[in-house]
Structure formats: C-alpha cells, structure tokens
PDB file of C-alpha atoms in Angstrom:
ATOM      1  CA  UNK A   1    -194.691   0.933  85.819  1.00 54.00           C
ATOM      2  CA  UNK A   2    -192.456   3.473  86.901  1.00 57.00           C
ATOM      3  CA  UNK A   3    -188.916   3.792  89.078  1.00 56.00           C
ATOM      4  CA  UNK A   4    -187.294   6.965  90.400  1.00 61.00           C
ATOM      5  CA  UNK A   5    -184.552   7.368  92.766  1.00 58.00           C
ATOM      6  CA  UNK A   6    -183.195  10.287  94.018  1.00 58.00           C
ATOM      7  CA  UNK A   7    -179.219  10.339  95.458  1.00 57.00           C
ATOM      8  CA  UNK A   8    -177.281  13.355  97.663  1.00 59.00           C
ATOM      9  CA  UNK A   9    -174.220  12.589  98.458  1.00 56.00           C
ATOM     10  CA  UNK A  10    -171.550  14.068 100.946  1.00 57.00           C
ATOM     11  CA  UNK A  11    -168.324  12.402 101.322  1.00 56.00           C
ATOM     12  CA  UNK A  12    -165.109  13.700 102.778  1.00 54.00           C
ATOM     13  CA  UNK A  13    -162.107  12.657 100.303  1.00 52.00           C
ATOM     14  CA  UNK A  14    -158.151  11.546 101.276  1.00 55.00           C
ATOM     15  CA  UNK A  15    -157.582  15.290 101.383  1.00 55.00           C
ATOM     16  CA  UNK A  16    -160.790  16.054 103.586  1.00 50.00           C
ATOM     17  CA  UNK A  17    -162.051  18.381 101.056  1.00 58.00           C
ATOM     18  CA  UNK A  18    -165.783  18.090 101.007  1.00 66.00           C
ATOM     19  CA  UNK A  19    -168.082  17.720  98.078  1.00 69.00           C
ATOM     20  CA  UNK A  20    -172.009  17.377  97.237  1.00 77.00           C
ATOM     21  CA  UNK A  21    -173.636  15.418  94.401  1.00 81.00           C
ATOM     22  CA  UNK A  22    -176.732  15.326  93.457  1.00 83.00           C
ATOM     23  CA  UNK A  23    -178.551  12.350  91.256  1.00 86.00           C
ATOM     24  CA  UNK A  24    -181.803  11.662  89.692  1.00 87.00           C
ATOM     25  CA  UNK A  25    -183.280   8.452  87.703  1.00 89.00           C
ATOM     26  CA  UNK A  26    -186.156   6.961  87.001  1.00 91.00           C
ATOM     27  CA  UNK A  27    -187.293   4.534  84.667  1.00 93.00           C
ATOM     28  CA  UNK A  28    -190.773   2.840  82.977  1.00 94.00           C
ATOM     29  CA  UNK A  29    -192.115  -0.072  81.000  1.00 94.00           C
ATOM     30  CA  UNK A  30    -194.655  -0.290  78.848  1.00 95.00           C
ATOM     31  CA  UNK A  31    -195.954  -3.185  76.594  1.00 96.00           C
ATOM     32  CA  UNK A  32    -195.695  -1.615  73.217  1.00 94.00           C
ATOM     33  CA  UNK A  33    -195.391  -3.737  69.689  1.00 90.00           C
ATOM     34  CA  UNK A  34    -195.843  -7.260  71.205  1.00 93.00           C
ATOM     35  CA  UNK A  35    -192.577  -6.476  73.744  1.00 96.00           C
ATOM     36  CA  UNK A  36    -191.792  -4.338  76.233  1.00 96.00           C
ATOM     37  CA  UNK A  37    -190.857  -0.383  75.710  1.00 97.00           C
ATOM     38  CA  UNK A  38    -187.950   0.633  78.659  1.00 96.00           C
ATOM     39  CA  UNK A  39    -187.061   4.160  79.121  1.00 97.00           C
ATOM     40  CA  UNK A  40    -184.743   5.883  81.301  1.00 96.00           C
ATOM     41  CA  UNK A  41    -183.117   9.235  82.592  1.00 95.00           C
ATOM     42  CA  UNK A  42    -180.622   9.727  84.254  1.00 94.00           C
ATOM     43  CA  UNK A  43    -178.849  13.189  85.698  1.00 92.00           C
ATOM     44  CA  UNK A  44    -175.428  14.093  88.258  1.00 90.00           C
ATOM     45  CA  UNK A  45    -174.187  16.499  88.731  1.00 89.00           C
ATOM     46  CA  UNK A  46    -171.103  17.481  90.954  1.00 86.00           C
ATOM     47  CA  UNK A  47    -172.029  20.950  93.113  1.00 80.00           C
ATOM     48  CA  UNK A  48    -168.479  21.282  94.213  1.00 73.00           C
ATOM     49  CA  UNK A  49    -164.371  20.678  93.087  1.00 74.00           C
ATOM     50  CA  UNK A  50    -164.200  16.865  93.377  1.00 76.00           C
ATOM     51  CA  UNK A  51    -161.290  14.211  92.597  1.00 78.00           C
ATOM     52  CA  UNK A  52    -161.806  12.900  89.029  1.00 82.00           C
ATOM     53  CA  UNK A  53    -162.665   9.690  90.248  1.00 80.00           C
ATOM     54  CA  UNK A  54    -166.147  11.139  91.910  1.00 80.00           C
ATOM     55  CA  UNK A  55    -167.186  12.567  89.152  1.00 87.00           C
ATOM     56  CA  UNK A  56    -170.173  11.246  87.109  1.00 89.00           C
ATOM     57  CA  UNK A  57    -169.675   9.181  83.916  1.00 91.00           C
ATOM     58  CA  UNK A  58    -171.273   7.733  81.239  1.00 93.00           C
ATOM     59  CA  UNK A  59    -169.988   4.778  78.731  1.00 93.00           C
ATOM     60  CA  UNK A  60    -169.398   0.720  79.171  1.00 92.00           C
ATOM     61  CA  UNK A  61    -172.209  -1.730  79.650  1.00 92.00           C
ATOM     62  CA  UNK A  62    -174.799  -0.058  81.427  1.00 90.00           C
ATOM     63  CA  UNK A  63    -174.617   4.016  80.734  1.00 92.00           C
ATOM     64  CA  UNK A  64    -174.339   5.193  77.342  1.00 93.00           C
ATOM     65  CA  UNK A  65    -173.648   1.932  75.746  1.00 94.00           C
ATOM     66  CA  UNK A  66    -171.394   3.015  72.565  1.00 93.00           C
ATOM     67  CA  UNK A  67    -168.639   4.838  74.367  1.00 93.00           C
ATOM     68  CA  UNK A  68    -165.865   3.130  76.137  1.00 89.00           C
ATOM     69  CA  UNK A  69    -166.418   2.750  80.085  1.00 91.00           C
ATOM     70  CA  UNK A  70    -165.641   6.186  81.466  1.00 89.00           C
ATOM     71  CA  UNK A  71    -164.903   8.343  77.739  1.00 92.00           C
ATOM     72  CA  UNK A  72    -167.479  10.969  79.432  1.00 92.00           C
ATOM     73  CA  UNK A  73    -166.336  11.938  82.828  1.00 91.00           C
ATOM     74  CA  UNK A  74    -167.481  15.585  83.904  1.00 92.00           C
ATOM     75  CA  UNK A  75    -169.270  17.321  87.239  1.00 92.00           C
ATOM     76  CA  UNK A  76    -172.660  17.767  85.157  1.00 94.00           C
ATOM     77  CA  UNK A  77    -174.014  14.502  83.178  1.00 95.00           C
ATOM     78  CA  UNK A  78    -177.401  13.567  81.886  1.00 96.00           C
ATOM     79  CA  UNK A  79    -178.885  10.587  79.897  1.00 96.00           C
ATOM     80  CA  UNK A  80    -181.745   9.047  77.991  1.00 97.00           C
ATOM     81  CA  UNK A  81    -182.227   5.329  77.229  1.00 97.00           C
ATOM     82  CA  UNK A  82    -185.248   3.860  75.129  1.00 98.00           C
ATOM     83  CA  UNK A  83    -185.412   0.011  74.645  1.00 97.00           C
ATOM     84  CA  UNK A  84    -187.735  -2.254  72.674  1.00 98.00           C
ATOM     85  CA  UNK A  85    -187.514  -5.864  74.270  1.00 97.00           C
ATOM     86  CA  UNK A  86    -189.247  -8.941  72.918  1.00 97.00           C
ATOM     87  CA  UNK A  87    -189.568 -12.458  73.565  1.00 95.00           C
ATOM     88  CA  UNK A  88    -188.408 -14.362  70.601  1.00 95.00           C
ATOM     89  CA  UNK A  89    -188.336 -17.842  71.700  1.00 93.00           C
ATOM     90  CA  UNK A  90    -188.672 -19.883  75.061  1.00 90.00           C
ATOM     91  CA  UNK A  91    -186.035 -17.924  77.371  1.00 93.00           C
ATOM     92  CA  UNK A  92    -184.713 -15.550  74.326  1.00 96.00           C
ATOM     93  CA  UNK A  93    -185.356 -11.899  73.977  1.00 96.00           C
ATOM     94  CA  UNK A  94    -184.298  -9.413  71.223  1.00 98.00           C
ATOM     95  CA  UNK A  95    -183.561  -5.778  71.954  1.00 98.00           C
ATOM     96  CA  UNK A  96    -183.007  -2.744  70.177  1.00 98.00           C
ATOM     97  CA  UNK A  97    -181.743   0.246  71.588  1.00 98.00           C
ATOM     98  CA  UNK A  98    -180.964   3.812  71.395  1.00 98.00           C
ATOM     99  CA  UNK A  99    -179.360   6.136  73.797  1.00 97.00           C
ATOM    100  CA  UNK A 100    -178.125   9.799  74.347  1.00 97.00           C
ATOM    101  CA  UNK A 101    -175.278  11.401  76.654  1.00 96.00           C
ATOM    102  CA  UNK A 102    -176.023  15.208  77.486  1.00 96.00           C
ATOM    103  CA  UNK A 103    -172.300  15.908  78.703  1.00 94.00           C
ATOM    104  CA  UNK A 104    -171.476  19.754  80.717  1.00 90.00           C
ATOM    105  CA  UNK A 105    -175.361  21.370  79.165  1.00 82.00           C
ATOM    106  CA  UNK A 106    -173.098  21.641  75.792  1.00 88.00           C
ATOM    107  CA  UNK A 107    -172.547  18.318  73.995  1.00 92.00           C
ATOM    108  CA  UNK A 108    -175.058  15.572  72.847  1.00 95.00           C
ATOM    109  CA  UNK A 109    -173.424  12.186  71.966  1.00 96.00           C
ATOM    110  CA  UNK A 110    -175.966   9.390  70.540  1.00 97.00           C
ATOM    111  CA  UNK A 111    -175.626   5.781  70.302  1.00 97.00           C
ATOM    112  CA  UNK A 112    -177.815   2.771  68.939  1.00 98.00           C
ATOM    113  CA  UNK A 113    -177.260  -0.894  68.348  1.00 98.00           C
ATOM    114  CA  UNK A 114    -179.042  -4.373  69.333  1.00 98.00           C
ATOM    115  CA  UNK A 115    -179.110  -7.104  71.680  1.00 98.00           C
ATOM    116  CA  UNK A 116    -179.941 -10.653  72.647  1.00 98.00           C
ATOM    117  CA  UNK A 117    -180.865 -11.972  76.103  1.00 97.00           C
ATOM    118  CA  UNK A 118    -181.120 -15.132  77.995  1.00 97.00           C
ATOM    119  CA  UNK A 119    -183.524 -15.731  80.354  1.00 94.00           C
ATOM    120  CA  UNK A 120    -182.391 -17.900  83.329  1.00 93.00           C
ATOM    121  CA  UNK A 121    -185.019 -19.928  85.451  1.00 88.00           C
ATOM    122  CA  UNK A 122    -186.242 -20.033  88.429  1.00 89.00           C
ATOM    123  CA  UNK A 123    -186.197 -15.707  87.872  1.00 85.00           C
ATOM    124  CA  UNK A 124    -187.556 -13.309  85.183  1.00 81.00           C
ATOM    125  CA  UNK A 125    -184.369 -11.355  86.662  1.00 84.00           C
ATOM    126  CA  UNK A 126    -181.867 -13.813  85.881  1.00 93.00           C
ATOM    127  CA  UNK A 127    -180.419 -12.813  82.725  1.00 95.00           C
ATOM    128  CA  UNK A 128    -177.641 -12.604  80.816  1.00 96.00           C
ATOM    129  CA  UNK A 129    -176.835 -10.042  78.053  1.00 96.00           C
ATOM    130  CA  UNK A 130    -174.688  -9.540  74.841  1.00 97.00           C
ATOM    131  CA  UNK A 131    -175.290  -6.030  73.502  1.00 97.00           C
ATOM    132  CA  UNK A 132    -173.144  -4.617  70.013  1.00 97.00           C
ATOM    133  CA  UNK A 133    -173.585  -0.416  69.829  1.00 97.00           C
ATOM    134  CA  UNK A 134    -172.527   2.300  67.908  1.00 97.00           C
ATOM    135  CA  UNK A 135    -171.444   5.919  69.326  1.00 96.00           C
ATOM    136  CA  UNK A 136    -170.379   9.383  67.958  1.00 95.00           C
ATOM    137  CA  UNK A 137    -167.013   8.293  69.879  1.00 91.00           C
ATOM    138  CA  UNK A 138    -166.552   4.363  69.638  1.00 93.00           C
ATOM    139  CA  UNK A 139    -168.004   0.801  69.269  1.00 94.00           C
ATOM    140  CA  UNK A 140    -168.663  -1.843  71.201  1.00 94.00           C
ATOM    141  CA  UNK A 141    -169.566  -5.326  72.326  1.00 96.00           C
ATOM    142  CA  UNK A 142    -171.050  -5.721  75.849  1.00 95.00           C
ATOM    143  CA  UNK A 143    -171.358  -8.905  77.903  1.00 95.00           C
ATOM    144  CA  UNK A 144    -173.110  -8.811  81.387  1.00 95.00           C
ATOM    145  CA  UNK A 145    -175.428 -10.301  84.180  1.00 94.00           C
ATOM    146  CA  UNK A 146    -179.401  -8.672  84.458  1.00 91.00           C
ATOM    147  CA  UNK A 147    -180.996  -6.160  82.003  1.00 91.00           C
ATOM    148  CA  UNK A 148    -179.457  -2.620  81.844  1.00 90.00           C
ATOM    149  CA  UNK A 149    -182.092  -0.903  83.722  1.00 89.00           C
TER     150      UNK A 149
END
C-alpha cells in the first residue's frame, strides 16, 4: 500500500511579495514481524524569499518526533520515518520508531523512541497516541489524536 502527494503552492503574503513551494510525500505499509512496517518521506522546499512563518519545519508530534515543534525551520527540508506497529492486546498497539531530518542538503538530525496506541471503535482510524523520543537536539513526550502518518 502506498500514498504520495504532491503540493505547489503560490500565495501572496501581507507585503504582496510572492513565493513558490514545492512538497512531496508519500508513504507505505507493509506487514512485516507479525505488525505493520510504516515508512515515510517527506521533502519542501521554499523556491523563493518567504516570511519565516512559510517556511517548512520539522519537530513536535507528527514531523521529526524528538525535536521541539518548529527547532528546524529552513526553505529546503527533507525527512524519513520508519515505524514497526503491533497489536498487543484487544485495541492496544506498540510502536517503535526511528526518524531522520535532512535540514538545508547539509545537516542530518536522527531521532528514535517508542509508543503505545489506543484503538477507538467503531474506526481502525480512531486512535489515540502517546509517543516518548529522543533527538540530536531534545526529548520528548507526545500526546495526540490518529497515527502519525
């Protein structure tokens, strides 16, 4: 099973100075080890001078879990996630995770940790999520509605 999207955006900002971005992601699932294998990539970049607040970041709860929401904020951003899901016991699932930031084409920040989720009838969607992970930069403990990808 596997998702892609594809973004290009062109927005006029408060000081109508135009500016392109360009996104790609995509995402598959596998059943690997009794569970479920997720990956993802992810890549914006920013073609053109934009307010800070456009550009692409990674860190918080569902990019580059790790790093505190925002700590990588630049016009040219890339990530890889690989998850290993499984159903523990009635609507409880264990994850482990790992996770990489490519930040500007110069810097690689990882991150790692571990999760638990509850699965919420009627939908194998409903879910809610408590994740702890490591970074290069920080560490953190992530609550949150649906799987991260």
């Amino acid at each position: 099973d596997l998702h892609t999207a594809y973004r290009r955006q062109r927005q006029m900002c408060i000081r109508d100075s135009e500016h392109t971005a360009y996104g790609v992601r995509a995402a598959g699932y596998l059943p690997v080890l009794r569970g479920v294998s997720a990956a993802r990539v992810t890549w914006d970049h920013e073609l053109q001078d934009a307010p800070v607040y456009r550009l692409p970041s990674a860190g918080g709860s569902d990019l580059h879990r790790g790093a505190w929401v925002g700590r990588y904020r630049t016009p040219m951003l890339a990530t890889a996630d690989l998850e290993q899901r499984w159903m523990v016991w009635g609507p409880l699932e264990l994850v482990l995770f790992g996770n990489v930031a490519w930040v500007d084409l110069e810097e690689l920040h990882p991150a790692g940790g571990g999760g638990i989720r509850l699965i919420l009838p009627p939908e194998e969607s409903n879910v809610v999520r408590i994740d702890v992970a490591v970074s290069d930069s920080a560490w953190g403990i992530y609550t949150a509605f649906g799987e991260t990808f």
